[in-house]
Short mmCIF file of C-alpha atoms and ligand atoms in Angstrom, two decimals:
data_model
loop_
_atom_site.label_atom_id
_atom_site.label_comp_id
_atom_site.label_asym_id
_atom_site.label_seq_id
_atom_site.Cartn_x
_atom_site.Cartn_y
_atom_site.Cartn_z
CA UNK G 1 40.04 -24.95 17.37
CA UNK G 2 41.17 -25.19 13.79
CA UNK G 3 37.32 -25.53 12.41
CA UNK G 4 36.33 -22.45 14.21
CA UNK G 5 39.27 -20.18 13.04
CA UNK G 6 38.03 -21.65 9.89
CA UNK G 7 34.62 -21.17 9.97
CA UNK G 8 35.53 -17.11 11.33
CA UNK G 9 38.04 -16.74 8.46
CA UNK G 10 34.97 -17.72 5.91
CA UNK G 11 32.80 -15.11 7.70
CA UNK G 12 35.22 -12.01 7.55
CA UNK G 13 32.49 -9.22 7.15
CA UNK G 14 31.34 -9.75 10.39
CA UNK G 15 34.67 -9.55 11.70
CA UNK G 16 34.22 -10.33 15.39
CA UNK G 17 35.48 -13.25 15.57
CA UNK G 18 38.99 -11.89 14.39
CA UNK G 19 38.22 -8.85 16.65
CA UNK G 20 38.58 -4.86 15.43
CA UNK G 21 41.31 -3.40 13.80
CA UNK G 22 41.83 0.21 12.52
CA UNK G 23 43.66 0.36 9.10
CA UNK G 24 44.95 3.08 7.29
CA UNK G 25 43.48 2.38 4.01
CA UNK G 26 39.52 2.73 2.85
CA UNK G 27 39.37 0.33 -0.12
CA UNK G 28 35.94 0.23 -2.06
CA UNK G 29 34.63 -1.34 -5.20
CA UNK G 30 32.28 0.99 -6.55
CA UNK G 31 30.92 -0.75 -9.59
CA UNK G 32 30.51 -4.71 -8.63
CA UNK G 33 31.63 -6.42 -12.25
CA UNK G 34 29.63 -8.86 -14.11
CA UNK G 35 32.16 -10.91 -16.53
CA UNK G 36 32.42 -11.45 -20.29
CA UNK G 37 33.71 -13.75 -22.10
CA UNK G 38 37.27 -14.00 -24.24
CA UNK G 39 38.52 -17.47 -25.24
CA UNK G 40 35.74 -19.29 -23.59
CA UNK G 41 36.50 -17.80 -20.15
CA UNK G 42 35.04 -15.37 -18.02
CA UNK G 43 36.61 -12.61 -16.81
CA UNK G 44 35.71 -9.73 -14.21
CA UNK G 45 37.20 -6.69 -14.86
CA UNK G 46 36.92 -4.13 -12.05
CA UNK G 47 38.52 -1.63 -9.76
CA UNK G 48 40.05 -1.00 -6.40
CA UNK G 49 39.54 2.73 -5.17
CA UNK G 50 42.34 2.49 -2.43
CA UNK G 51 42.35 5.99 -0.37
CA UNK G 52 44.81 6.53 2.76
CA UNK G 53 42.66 7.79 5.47
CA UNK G 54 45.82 8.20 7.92
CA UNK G 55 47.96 10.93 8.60
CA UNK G 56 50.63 9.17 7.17
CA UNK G 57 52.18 8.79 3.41
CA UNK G 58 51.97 4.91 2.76
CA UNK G 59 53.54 3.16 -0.04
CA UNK G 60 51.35 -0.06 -1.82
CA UNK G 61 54.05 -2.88 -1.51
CA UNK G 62 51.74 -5.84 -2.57
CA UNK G 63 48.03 -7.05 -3.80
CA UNK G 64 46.62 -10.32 -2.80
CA UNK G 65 43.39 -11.81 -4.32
CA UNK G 66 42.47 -15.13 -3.17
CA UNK G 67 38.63 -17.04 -4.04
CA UNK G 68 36.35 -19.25 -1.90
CA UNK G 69 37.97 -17.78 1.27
CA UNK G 70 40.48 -15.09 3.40
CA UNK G 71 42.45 -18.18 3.07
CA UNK G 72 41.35 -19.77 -0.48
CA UNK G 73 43.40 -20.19 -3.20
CA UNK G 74 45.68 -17.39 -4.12
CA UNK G 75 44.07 -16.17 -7.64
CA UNK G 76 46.33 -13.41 -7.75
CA UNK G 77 49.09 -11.35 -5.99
CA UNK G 78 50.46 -8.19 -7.50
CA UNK G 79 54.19 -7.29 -6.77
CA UNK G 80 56.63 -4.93 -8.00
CA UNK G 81 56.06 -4.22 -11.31
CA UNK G 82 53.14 -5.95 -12.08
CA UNK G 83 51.64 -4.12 -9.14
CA UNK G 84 52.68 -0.64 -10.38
CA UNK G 85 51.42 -1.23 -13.75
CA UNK G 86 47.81 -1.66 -12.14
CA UNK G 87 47.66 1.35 -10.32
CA UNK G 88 47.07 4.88 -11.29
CA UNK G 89 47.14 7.65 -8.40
CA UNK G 90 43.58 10.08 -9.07
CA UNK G 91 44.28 12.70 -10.23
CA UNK G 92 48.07 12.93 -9.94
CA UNK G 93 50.36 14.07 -12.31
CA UNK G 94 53.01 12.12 -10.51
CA UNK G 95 55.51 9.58 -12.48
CA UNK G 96 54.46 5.79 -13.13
CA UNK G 97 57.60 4.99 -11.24
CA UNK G 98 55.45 6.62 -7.69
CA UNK G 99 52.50 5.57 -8.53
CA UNK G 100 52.71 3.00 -5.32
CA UNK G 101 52.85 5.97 -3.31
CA UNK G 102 49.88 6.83 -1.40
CA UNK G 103 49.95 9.77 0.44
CA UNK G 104 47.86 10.86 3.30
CA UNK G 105 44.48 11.45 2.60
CA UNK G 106 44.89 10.89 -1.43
CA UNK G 107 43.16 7.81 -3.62
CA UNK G 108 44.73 5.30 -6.27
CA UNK G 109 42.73 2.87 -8.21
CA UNK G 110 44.01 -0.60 -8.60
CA UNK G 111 42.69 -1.90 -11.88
CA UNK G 112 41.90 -5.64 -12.01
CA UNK G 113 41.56 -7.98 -14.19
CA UNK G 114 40.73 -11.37 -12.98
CA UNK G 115 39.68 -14.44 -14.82
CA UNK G 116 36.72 -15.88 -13.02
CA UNK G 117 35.97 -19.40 -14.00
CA UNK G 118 34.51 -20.89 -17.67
CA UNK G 119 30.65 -19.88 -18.83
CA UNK G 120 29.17 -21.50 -15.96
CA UNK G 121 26.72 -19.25 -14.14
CA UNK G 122 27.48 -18.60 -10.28
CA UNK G 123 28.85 -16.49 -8.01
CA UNK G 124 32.28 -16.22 -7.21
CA UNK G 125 33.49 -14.38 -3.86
CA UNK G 126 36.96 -12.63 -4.11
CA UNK G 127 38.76 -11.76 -1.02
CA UNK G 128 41.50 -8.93 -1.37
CA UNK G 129 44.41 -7.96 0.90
CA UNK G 130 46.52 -5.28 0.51
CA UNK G 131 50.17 -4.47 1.95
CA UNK G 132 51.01 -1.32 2.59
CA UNK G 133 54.34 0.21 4.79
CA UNK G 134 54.91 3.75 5.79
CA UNK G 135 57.15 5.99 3.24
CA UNK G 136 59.35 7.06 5.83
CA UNK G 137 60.18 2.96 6.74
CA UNK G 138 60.11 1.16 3.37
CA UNK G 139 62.41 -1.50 4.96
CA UNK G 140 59.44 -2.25 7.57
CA UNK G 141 57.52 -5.50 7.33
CA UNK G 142 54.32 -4.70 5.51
CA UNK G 143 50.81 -3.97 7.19
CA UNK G 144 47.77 -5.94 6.00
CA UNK G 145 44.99 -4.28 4.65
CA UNK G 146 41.68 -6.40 4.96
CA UNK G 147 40.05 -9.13 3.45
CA UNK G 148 37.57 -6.80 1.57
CA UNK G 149 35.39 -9.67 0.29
CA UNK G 150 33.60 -8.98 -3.26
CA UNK G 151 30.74 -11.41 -4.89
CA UNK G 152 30.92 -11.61 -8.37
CA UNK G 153 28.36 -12.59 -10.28
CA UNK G 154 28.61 -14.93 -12.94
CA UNK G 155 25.88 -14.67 -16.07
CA UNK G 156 25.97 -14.38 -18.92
CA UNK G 157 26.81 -11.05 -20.55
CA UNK G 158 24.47 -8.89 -22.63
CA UNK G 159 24.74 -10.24 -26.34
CA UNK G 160 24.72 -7.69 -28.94
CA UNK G 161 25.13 -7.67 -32.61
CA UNK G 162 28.39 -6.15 -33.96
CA UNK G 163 28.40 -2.53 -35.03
CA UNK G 164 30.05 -2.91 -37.95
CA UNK G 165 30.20 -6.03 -40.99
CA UNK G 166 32.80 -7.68 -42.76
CA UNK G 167 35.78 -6.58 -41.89
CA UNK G 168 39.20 -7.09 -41.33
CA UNK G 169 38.93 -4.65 -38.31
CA UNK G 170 41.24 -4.50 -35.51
CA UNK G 171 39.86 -3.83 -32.26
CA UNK G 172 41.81 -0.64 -30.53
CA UNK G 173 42.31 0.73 -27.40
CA UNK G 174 40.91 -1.90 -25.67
CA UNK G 175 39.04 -3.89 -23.76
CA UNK G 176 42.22 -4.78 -21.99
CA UNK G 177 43.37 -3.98 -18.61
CA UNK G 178 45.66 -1.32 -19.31
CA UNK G 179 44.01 0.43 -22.12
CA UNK G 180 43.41 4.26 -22.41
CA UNK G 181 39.59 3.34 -22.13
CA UNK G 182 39.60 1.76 -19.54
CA UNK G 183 41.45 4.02 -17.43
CA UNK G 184 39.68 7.20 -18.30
CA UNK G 185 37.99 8.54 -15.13
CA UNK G 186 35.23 11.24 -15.16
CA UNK G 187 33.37 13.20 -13.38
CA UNK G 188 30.07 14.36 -14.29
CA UNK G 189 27.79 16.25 -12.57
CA UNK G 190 29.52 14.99 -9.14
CA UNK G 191 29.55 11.38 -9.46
CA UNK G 192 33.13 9.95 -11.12
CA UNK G 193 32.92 6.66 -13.68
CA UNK G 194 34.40 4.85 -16.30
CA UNK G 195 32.38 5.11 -18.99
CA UNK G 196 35.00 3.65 -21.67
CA UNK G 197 35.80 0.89 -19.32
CA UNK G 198 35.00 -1.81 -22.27
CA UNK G 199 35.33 0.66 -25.10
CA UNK G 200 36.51 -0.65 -28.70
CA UNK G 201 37.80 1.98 -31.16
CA UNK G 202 37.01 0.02 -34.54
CA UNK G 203 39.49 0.02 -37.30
CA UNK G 204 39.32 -1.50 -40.66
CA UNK G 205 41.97 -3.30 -42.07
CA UNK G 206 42.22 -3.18 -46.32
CA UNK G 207 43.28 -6.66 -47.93
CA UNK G 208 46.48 -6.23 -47.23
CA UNK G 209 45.87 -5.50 -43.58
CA UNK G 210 46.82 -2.04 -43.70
CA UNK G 211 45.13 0.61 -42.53
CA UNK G 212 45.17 2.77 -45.11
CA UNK G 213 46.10 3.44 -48.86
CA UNK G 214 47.90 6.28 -50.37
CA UNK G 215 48.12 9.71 -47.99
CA UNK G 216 47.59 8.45 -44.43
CA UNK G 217 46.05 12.47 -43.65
CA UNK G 218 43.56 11.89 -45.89
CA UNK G 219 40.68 10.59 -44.02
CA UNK G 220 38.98 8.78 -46.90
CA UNK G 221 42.02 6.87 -48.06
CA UNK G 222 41.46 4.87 -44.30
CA UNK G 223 39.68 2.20 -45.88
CA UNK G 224 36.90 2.08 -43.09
CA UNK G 225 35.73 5.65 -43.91
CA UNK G 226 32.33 5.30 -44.47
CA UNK G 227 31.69 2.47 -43.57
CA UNK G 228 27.56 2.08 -42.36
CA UNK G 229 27.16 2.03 -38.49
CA UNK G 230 25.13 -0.44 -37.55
CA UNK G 231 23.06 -1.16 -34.13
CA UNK G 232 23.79 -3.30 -32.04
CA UNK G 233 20.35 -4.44 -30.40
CA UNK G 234 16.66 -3.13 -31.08
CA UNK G 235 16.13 0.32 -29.20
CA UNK G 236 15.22 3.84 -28.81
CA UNK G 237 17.93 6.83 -29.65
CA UNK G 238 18.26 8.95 -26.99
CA UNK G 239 20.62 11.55 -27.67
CA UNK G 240 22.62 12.47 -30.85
CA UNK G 241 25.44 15.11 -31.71
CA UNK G 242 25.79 15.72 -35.52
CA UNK G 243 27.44 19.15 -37.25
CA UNK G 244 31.39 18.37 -35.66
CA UNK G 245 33.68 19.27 -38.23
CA UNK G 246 36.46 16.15 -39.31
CA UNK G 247 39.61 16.28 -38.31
CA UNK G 248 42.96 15.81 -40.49
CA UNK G 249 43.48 11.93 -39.99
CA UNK G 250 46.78 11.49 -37.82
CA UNK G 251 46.88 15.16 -36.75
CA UNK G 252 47.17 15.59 -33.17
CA UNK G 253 44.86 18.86 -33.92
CA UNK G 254 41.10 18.89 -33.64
CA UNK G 255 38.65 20.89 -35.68
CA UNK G 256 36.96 21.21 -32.62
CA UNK G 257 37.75 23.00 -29.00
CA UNK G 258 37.27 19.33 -27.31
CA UNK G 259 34.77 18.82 -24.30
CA UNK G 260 32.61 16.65 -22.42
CA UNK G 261 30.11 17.26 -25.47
CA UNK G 262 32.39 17.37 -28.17
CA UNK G 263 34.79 14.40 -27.13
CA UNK G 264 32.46 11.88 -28.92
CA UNK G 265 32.36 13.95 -32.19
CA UNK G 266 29.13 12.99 -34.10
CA UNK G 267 27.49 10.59 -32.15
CA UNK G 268 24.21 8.50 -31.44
CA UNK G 269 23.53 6.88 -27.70
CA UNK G 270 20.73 3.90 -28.23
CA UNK G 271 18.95 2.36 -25.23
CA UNK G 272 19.75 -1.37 -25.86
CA UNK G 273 18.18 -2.78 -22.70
CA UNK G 274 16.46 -1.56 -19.23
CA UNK G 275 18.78 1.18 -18.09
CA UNK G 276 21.89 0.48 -20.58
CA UNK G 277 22.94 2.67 -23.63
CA UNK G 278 25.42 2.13 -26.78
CA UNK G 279 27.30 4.66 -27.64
CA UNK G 280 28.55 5.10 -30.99
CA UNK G 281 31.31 7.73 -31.75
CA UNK G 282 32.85 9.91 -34.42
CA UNK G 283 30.60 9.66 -37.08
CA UNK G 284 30.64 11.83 -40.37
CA UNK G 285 28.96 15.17 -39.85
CA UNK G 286 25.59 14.77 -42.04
CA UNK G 287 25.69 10.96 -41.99
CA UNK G 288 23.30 10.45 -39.11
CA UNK G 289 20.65 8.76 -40.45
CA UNK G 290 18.42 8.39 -36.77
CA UNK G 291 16.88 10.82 -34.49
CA UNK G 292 16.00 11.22 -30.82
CA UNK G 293 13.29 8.88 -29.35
CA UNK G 294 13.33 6.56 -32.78
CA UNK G 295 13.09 3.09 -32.12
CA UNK G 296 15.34 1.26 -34.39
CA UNK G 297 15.71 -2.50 -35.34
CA UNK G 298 19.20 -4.51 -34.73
CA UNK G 299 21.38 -4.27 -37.63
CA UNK G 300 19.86 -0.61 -38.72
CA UNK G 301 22.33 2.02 -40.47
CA UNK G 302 23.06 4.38 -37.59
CA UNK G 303 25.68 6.30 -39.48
CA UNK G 304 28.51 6.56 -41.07
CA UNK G 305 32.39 5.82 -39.68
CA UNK G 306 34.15 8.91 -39.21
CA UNK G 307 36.75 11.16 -37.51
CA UNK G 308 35.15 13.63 -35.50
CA UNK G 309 35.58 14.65 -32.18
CA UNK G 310 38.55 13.30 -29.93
CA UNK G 311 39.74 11.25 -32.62
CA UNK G 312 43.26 10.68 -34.21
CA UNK G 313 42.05 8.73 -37.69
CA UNK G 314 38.90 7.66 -38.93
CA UNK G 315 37.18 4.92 -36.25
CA UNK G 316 34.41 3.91 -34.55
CA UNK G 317 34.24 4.33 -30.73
CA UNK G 318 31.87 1.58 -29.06
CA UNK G 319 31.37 1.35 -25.66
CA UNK G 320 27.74 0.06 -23.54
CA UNK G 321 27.12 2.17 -20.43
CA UNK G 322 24.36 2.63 -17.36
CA UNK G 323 23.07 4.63 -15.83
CA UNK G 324 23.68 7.64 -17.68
CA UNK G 325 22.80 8.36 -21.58
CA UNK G 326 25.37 10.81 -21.88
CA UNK G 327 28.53 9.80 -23.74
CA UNK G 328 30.95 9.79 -20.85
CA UNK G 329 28.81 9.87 -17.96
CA UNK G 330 27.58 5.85 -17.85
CA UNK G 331 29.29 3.26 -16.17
CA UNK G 332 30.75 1.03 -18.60
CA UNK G 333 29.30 -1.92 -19.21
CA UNK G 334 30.62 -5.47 -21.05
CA UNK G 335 28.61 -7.52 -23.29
CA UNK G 336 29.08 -9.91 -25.67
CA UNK G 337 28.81 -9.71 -29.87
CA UNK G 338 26.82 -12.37 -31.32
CA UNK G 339 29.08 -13.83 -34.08
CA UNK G 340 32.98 -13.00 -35.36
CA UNK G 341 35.40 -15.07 -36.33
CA UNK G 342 38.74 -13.75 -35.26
CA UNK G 343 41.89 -14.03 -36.58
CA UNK G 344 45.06 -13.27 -34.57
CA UNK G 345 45.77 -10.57 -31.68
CA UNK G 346 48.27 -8.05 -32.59
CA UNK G 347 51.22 -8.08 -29.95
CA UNK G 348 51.76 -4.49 -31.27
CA UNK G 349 50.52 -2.26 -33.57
CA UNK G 350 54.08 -2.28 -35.16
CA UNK G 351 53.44 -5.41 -37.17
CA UNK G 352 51.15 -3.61 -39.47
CA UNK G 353 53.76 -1.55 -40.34
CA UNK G 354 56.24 -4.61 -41.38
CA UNK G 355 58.07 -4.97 -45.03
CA UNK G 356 55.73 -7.77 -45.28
CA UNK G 357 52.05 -7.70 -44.59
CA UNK G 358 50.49 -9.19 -41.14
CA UNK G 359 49.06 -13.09 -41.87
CA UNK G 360 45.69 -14.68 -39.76
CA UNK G 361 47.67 -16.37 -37.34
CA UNK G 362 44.17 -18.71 -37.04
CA UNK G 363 40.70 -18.69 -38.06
CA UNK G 364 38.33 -18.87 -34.80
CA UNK G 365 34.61 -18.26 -34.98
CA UNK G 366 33.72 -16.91 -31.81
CA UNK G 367 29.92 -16.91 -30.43
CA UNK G 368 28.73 -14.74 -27.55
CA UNK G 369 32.67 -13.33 -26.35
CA UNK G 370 33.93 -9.68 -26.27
CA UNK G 371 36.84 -9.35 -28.72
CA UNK G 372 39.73 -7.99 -26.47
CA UNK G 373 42.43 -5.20 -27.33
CA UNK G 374 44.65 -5.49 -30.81
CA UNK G 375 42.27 -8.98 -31.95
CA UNK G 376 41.73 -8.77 -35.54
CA UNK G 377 37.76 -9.93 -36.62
CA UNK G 378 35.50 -10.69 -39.43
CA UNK G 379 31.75 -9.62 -38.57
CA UNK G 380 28.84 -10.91 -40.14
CA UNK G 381 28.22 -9.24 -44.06
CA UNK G 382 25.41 -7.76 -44.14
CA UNK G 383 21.69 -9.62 -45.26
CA UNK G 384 22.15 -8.47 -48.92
CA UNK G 385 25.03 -9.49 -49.02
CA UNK G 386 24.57 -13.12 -47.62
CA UNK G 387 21.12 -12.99 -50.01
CA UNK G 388 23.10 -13.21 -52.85
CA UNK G 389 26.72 -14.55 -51.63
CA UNK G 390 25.99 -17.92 -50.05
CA UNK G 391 28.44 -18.36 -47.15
CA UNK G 392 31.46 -20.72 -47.91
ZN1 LIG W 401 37.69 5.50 -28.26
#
């Protein structure tokens, strides 16, 4: 008896064997995650859209992930806070304090972020239950919600050159789980996405990792202002925006009414690969040095840092998308950056701003990994450079 509730509990999508059940939730992944790499580990980054198809409000008490199996090893359960700090109602306006509430006929996305295993390809099959009780019974015991089984594959992420050399830069705004990027949802033309899902906004760092000199509203006194764009991979440009005015660095104004086409400022979208596009955001009006259907070499000057568009101080915004070559229409993509050597992860941006100025905590040249939220990295100089500088 116990091998065949086995075996049925390692089949759950045909269900029979556990017989029918009507549930009040429909929970969907709509883009099935391929990992990247941080720290020599993979890690799947995706998204539960969780909508409550009864005619009841329901409230989301708990998350359970478990691999292998329905009954595998428990990989991750979200609870209480760490469960309302994954998930964001659509749409709502509502407090972070509700956002477990579900009511009828509305959708919440649970954001994930699950370390999958080392660089071993694979696949790995996650199984994910969710506990829900009515609003008008918290003190109920909790319904169960599924398995809903997901296979994700392991391979190895897109590698791609970094967009920028030298460095200090600090890597803002993500990739990380809870990151403004990432939890940007859009729709356009009818079909909603994450574009900025594994979005970087670049920022250099002076020798004295600062991030600027002088007059912080003065754009050029950011000391990666101008600094040459570079792509990522070999490619055609498909689609570029130049002619946005600048805006004041750290004003929340914009020179420009902001919209889908404007949000990006300045901006070239490359193909880099069969159906996948680099953006690169906020140039310098006048800098672009590319134009539409131009096939350009890895490492060519795109453009030139800047602070146009949605942007607060001079950056670059990086993010690889599909199937869209718009700048917020793709679903976001991960890859990997060839070469960096990183030096410390910021646990906030205050300790840029200490009496004394921020240290590398360690010196780590990384090979084929994703640089996640607040890490601090050297890229590659660039071929003169190393021509004529011989690396230590
Ligand atoms: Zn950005």
């Amino acid at each position: 008896v116990v091998l065949i509730l086995v075996s049925s509990l390692s089949c759950p999508r045909w269900g029979a064997a556990q017989g029918q059940r009507t549930s009040p939730l429909d929970i969907r992944v709509t883009w099935a995650p391929s990992p990247f790499i941080s720290n020599d580990r993979a890690i799947a980054a995706y998204e539960l859209r969780v909508t409550n198809v009864s005619g009841r409000d329901l409230v989301l008490v708990g998350v359970q992930i478990t691999r292998d199996s329905a009954r595998g090893r428990v990989v991750q359960s979200l609870r209480g806070d760490s469960l309302l700090g994954a998930i964001v109602p659509v749409g709502a306006r509502d407090s972070a304090a509700s956002a477990a509430l579900l009511r009828s006929g509305r959708q919440a996305i649970v954001f994930l972020w699950q370390l999958a295993g080392g660089r071993e390809p694979g696949t790995l099959a996650l199984f994910h239950r969710l506990l829900v009780v009515r609003a008008d019974s918290l003190a109920a015991v909790p319904d169960t919600v599924g398995p809903v089984e997901l296979t994700v594959q392991l391979r190895a992420p897109h590698v791609l050159d970094a967009p920028l050399e030298g460095g200090p830069w600090l890597a803002r705004n993500g990739p990380g789980n809870s990151s403004d990027h990432r939890r940007t949802l859009i729709s356009v033309n009818g079909v909603s996405r994450i574009a900025q899902r594994f979005a970087t906004d670049w920022i250099k760092l002076g020798p004295d990792y600062r991030m600027w000199k002088g007059d912080s509203t003065v754009n050029r006194n950011w000391y990666g202002y101008g600094a040459a764009v570079r792509a990522v991979g070999a490619g055609i440009v498909v689609a570029t925006h130049d002619g946005i005015r600048e805006n004041i660095a750290l004003s929340e104004e914009r020179a420009t009414p902001i919209t889908l086409e404007t949000a990006a400022g300045n901006y070239v979208i490359q193909q880099v690969g069969a159906g996948q596009f680099a953006l690169y955001a906020h140039l310098q009006p006048g800098s672009l040095r590319v134009k539409v259907g131009q096939r350009v070499r890895t490492g060519a000057q795109l453009g030139l840092l800047g602070n146009s568009g949605n942007s607060g101080a001079p950056h670059l915004h990086v993010h690889l998308m599909q199937d869209s070559a718009t700048p917020l229409g793709g679903e976001g993509l991960p890859f990997s950056i060839r070469e960096y050597v990183s030096e410390g992860t910021l646990s906030s941006l205050d300790e840029l701003f200490g009496a004394t100025p921020w240290r590398p905590q360690s010196t780590v040249r990384r090979r084929g990994e994703l640089p996640t939220e607040n890490m601090i990295v050297r890229f590659p100089a660039d071929a003169s450079v190393r021509r004529s500088k011989p690396l230590p």
